[in-house]
Structures are given as C-alpha cells and as structure tokens.
C-alpha cells in the first residue's frame, strides 16, 4: 500500500509542478527528488501513514489548483483521517482561505464528516473492551 501511495504522490507532484512551472524538466526534477524521499519512508513500518497522508495532501493541492473545492475538502479530510498532523495542515489551509469562506461553505461539511470519522475511531479505541472469555 505504501508503494502505491508513494507512486501516486510522485505522479501528482509531477503534474502539479508541470502545471505551475510550465516546463517538464522542473517537474521531472521534483518527482525524482520525491522518489528518494518516498523510498526512504517506504522502508519504515512506523512511517507508513506519513506517505498516505502526503498522498492525500498532494491530491488536495492538485484539486485546488484545478478549482475543485469539494474534492479538495475531501482529500484534506481523508488526509486528516490518516494522520493527526494532517488535521493541523488542513486547519491552516482553511485559515489561509478564511476570506473565501463563502466559496468554501459547501465544502466544509465534507471535511468535518471525515474528521468526525477520525474522532469516532479515537473514541472507540478509548472505550474499554468487553472481556470475551
């Protein structure tokens, strides 16, 4: 799963850099640098969720530069479900776009629903488990 998430992240990084820099060589360099980072984090079993969170955050950036606010909120919410650090990144994202709150109004419930799922899982983990024997 980590390898697939890493490959998706590299592909989206290539597409984002190509779109923003408008030249394929910059996109290729950015992707090659990220391949090294993905291979490093992909070897560790503890750091698996960081690669998956990075994939969803990269997808959120791609959706954002294409003007897809609902998909951006969904990707930010999925990233927040994977890793608590992505919750902070998502909140900073929304704070930076506070002036465009009316445009984001229909997308925020999607993000909140994803975060509620994450909180629900944390609550279930905190509850005592019944003894089965």
PDB file of C-alpha atoms in Angstrom:
ATOM      1  CA  UNK A   1       0.000   0.000   0.000  1.00  0.00           C
ATOM      2  CA  UNK A   2       2.848   2.366   0.831  1.00  0.00           C
ATOM      3  CA  UNK A   3       4.454   1.827  -2.561  1.00  0.00           C
ATOM      4  CA  UNK A   4       1.185   2.606  -4.356  1.00  0.00           C
ATOM      5  CA  UNK A   5       0.628   5.734  -2.258  1.00  0.00           C
ATOM      6  CA  UNK A   6       4.211   6.798  -2.954  1.00  0.00           C
ATOM      7  CA  UNK A   7       3.791   6.287  -6.693  1.00  0.00           C
ATOM      8  CA  UNK A   8       0.550   8.295  -6.700  1.00  0.00           C
ATOM      9  CA  UNK A   9       2.253  11.072  -4.737  1.00  0.00           C
ATOM     10  CA  UNK A  10       5.141  11.200  -7.211  1.00  0.00           C
ATOM     11  CA  UNK A  11       2.725  11.316 -10.172  1.00  0.00           C
ATOM     12  CA  UNK A  12       0.669  14.123  -8.642  1.00  0.00           C
ATOM     13  CA  UNK A  13       3.848  16.015  -7.747  1.00  0.00           C
ATOM     14  CA  UNK A  14       4.922  15.779 -11.373  1.00  0.00           C
ATOM     15  CA  UNK A  15       1.553  17.059 -12.606  1.00  0.00           C
ATOM     16  CA  UNK A  16       1.426  19.917 -10.055  1.00  0.00           C
ATOM     17  CA  UNK A  17       4.978  21.053 -10.797  1.00  0.00           C
ATOM     18  CA  UNK A  18       4.437  20.830 -14.544  1.00  0.00           C
ATOM     19  CA  UNK A  19       1.269  22.902 -14.259  1.00  0.00           C
ATOM     20  CA  UNK A  20       2.811  25.555 -12.018  1.00  0.00           C
ATOM     21  CA  UNK A  21       6.274  25.758 -13.617  1.00  0.00           C
ATOM     22  CA  UNK A  22       5.032  25.074 -17.164  1.00  0.00           C
ATOM     23  CA  UNK A  23       8.130  23.047 -18.006  1.00  0.00           C
ATOM     24  CA  UNK A  24       8.606  19.302 -17.865  1.00  0.00           C
ATOM     25  CA  UNK A  25      12.239  19.384 -16.669  1.00  0.00           C
ATOM     26  CA  UNK A  26      11.313  21.084 -13.376  1.00  0.00           C
ATOM     27  CA  UNK A  27       8.548  18.552 -12.880  1.00  0.00           C
ATOM     28  CA  UNK A  28      10.954  15.706 -13.549  1.00  0.00           C
ATOM     29  CA  UNK A  29      13.474  17.015 -11.012  1.00  0.00           C
ATOM     30  CA  UNK A  30      10.747  17.481  -8.379  1.00  0.00           C
ATOM     31  CA  UNK A  31       9.490  13.947  -8.952  1.00  0.00           C
ATOM     32  CA  UNK A  32      12.977  12.428  -8.793  1.00  0.00           C
ATOM     33  CA  UNK A  33      13.688  14.216  -5.519  1.00  0.00           C
ATOM     34  CA  UNK A  34      10.409  12.936  -4.108  1.00  0.00           C
ATOM     35  CA  UNK A  35      11.142   9.380  -5.264  1.00  0.00           C
ATOM     36  CA  UNK A  36      14.166   9.385  -2.973  1.00  0.00           C
ATOM     37  CA  UNK A  37      12.079  10.575  -0.025  1.00  0.00           C
ATOM     38  CA  UNK A  38       9.279   8.079  -0.714  1.00  0.00           C
ATOM     39  CA  UNK A  39      11.747   5.184  -0.951  1.00  0.00           C
ATOM     40  CA  UNK A  40      13.224   6.217   2.412  1.00  0.00           C
ATOM     41  CA  UNK A  41       9.917   6.473   4.235  1.00  0.00           C
ATOM     42  CA  UNK A  42       8.513   3.416   2.483  1.00  0.00           C
ATOM     43  CA  UNK A  43      11.088   1.196   4.155  1.00  0.00           C
ATOM     44  CA  UNK A  44       9.912   2.054   7.667  1.00  0.00           C
ATOM     45  CA  UNK A  45       6.807   0.386   9.035  1.00  0.00           C
ATOM     46  CA  UNK A  46       6.161   3.160  11.552  1.00  0.00           C
ATOM     47  CA  UNK A  47       6.185   5.932   8.944  1.00  0.00           C
ATOM     48  CA  UNK A  48       3.631   4.326   6.594  1.00  0.00           C
ATOM     49  CA  UNK A  49       0.852   6.750   7.470  1.00  0.00           C
ATOM     50  CA  UNK A  50       3.014   9.726   6.536  1.00  0.00           C
ATOM     51  CA  UNK A  51       3.262   8.522   2.935  1.00  0.00           C
ATOM     52  CA  UNK A  52      -0.501   8.004   2.737  1.00  0.00           C
ATOM     53  CA  UNK A  53      -1.152  11.397   4.328  1.00  0.00           C
ATOM     54  CA  UNK A  54       1.272  13.022   1.873  1.00  0.00           C
ATOM     55  CA  UNK A  55      -0.601  11.349  -0.991  1.00  0.00           C
ATOM     56  CA  UNK A  56      -3.930  12.837   0.100  1.00  0.00           C
ATOM     57  CA  UNK A  57      -2.381  16.265   0.708  1.00  0.00           C
ATOM     58  CA  UNK A  58      -0.782  16.212  -2.746  1.00  0.00           C
ATOM     59  CA  UNK A  59      -4.116  15.223  -4.260  1.00  0.00           C
ATOM     60  CA  UNK A  60      -5.707  18.134  -2.360  1.00  0.00           C
ATOM     61  CA  UNK A  61      -3.226  20.565  -3.906  1.00  0.00           C
ATOM     62  CA  UNK A  62      -3.955  19.147  -7.372  1.00  0.00           C
ATOM     63  CA  UNK A  63      -7.703  19.504  -6.852  1.00  0.00           C
ATOM     64  CA  UNK A  64      -7.224  23.022  -5.502  1.00  0.00           C
ATOM     65  CA  UNK A  65      -5.226  24.298  -8.478  1.00  0.00           C
ATOM     66  CA  UNK A  66      -7.896  22.822 -10.746  1.00  0.00           C
ATOM     67  CA  UNK A  67     -10.669  24.658  -8.877  1.00  0.00           C
ATOM     68  CA  UNK A  68     -12.361  21.582  -7.373  1.00  0.00           C
ATOM     69  CA  UNK A  69     -13.138  22.751  -3.835  1.00  0.00           C
ATOM     70  CA  UNK A  70     -15.280  19.779  -2.805  1.00  0.00           C
ATOM     71  CA  UNK A  71     -12.629  17.292  -3.888  1.00  0.00           C
ATOM     72  CA  UNK A  72     -10.013  19.421  -2.132  1.00  0.00           C
ATOM     73  CA  UNK A  73     -12.007  19.264   1.106  1.00  0.00           C
ATOM     74  CA  UNK A  74     -12.480  15.508   0.666  1.00  0.00           C
ATOM     75  CA  UNK A  75      -8.737  14.924   0.158  1.00  0.00           C
ATOM     76  CA  UNK A  76      -7.926  17.121   3.155  1.00  0.00           C
ATOM     77  CA  UNK A  77     -10.454  15.170   5.223  1.00  0.00           C
ATOM     78  CA  UNK A  78      -9.018  11.829   4.112  1.00  0.00           C
ATOM     79  CA  UNK A  79      -5.530  13.060   4.975  1.00  0.00           C
ATOM     80  CA  UNK A  80      -6.838  14.143   8.381  1.00  0.00           C
ATOM     81  CA  UNK A  81      -8.247  10.655   8.923  1.00  0.00           C
ATOM     82  CA  UNK A  82      -4.852   9.091   8.303  1.00  0.00           C
ATOM     83  CA  UNK A  83      -2.644  11.318  10.421  1.00  0.00           C
ATOM     84  CA  UNK A  84      -3.201  13.911  13.143  1.00  0.00           C
ATOM     85  CA  UNK A  85      -0.535  16.184  11.629  1.00  0.00           C
ATOM     86  CA  UNK A  86      -2.683  16.458   8.505  1.00  0.00           C
ATOM     87  CA  UNK A  87      -5.503  17.846  10.682  1.00  0.00           C
ATOM     88  CA  UNK A  88      -3.250  20.740  11.602  1.00  0.00           C
ATOM     89  CA  UNK A  89      -2.226  21.239   7.966  1.00  0.00           C
ATOM     90  CA  UNK A  90      -5.892  21.193   6.906  1.00  0.00           C
ATOM     91  CA  UNK A  91      -6.878  23.724   9.543  1.00  0.00           C
ATOM     92  CA  UNK A  92      -4.051  26.017   8.449  1.00  0.00           C
ATOM     93  CA  UNK A  93      -5.280  25.575   4.863  1.00  0.00           C
ATOM     94  CA  UNK A  94      -8.778  26.724   5.827  1.00  0.00           C
ATOM     95  CA  UNK A  95      -7.425  29.600   7.942  1.00  0.00           C
ATOM     96  CA  UNK A  96      -5.424  30.851   4.961  1.00  0.00           C
ATOM     97  CA  UNK A  97      -8.635  30.800   2.893  1.00  0.00           C
ATOM     98  CA  UNK A  98     -10.820  32.483   5.504  1.00  0.00           C
ATOM     99  CA  UNK A  99     -11.548  35.363   3.113  1.00  0.00           C
ATOM    100  CA  UNK A 100     -13.050  32.898   0.635  1.00  0.00           C
ATOM    101  CA  UNK A 101     -15.266  31.280   3.259  1.00  0.00           C
ATOM    102  CA  UNK A 102     -18.420  31.740   1.174  1.00  0.00           C
ATOM    103  CA  UNK A 103     -16.863  29.798  -1.697  1.00  0.00           C
ATOM    104  CA  UNK A 104     -15.744  27.023   0.673  1.00  0.00           C
ATOM    105  CA  UNK A 105     -19.062  26.928   2.568  1.00  0.00           C
ATOM    106  CA  UNK A 106     -20.431  23.893   0.737  1.00  0.00           C
ATOM    107  CA  UNK A 107     -17.118  22.012   1.010  1.00  0.00           C
ATOM    108  CA  UNK A 108     -16.534  22.333   4.752  1.00  0.00           C
ATOM    109  CA  UNK A 109     -19.176  19.705   5.760  1.00  0.00           C
ATOM    110  CA  UNK A 110     -17.270  17.101   3.733  1.00  0.00           C
ATOM    111  CA  UNK A 111     -14.107  17.870   5.700  1.00  0.00           C
ATOM    112  CA  UNK A 112     -15.986  17.866   9.016  1.00  0.00           C
ATOM    113  CA  UNK A 113     -17.563  14.478   8.216  1.00  0.00           C
ATOM    114  CA  UNK A 114     -14.138  12.984   7.572  1.00  0.00           C
ATOM    115  CA  UNK A 115     -12.749  14.485  10.792  1.00  0.00           C
ATOM    116  CA  UNK A 116     -15.776  13.198  12.720  1.00  0.00           C
ATOM    117  CA  UNK A 117     -14.983   9.694  11.496  1.00  0.00           C
ATOM    118  CA  UNK A 118     -11.432  10.077  12.806  1.00  0.00           C
ATOM    119  CA  UNK A 119     -12.680  11.299  16.210  1.00  0.00           C
ATOM    120  CA  UNK A 120     -15.204   8.436  16.312  1.00  0.00           C
ATOM    121  CA  UNK A 121     -12.425   5.886  15.822  1.00  0.00           C
ATOM    122  CA  UNK A 122     -10.386   7.539  18.599  1.00  0.00           C
ATOM    123  CA  UNK A 123     -13.379   7.373  20.950  1.00  0.00           C
ATOM    124  CA  UNK A 124     -13.927   3.706  20.139  1.00  0.00           C
ATOM    125  CA  UNK A 125     -10.291   2.977  20.846  1.00  0.00           C
ATOM    126  CA  UNK A 126     -10.521   4.734  24.222  1.00  0.00           C
ATOM    127  CA  UNK A 127     -13.555   2.756  25.356  1.00  0.00           C
ATOM    128  CA  UNK A 128     -12.882  -0.333  27.456  1.00  0.00           C
ATOM    129  CA  UNK A 129     -13.282  -3.554  25.524  1.00  0.00           C
ATOM    130  CA  UNK A 130     -15.560  -6.242  26.944  1.00  0.00           C
ATOM    131  CA  UNK A 131     -13.958  -9.445  28.098  1.00  0.00           C
ATOM    132  CA  UNK A 132     -14.656 -12.212  25.645  1.00  0.00           C
ATOM    133  CA  UNK A 133     -13.783 -15.130  27.883  1.00  0.00           C
TER     134      UNK A 133
END
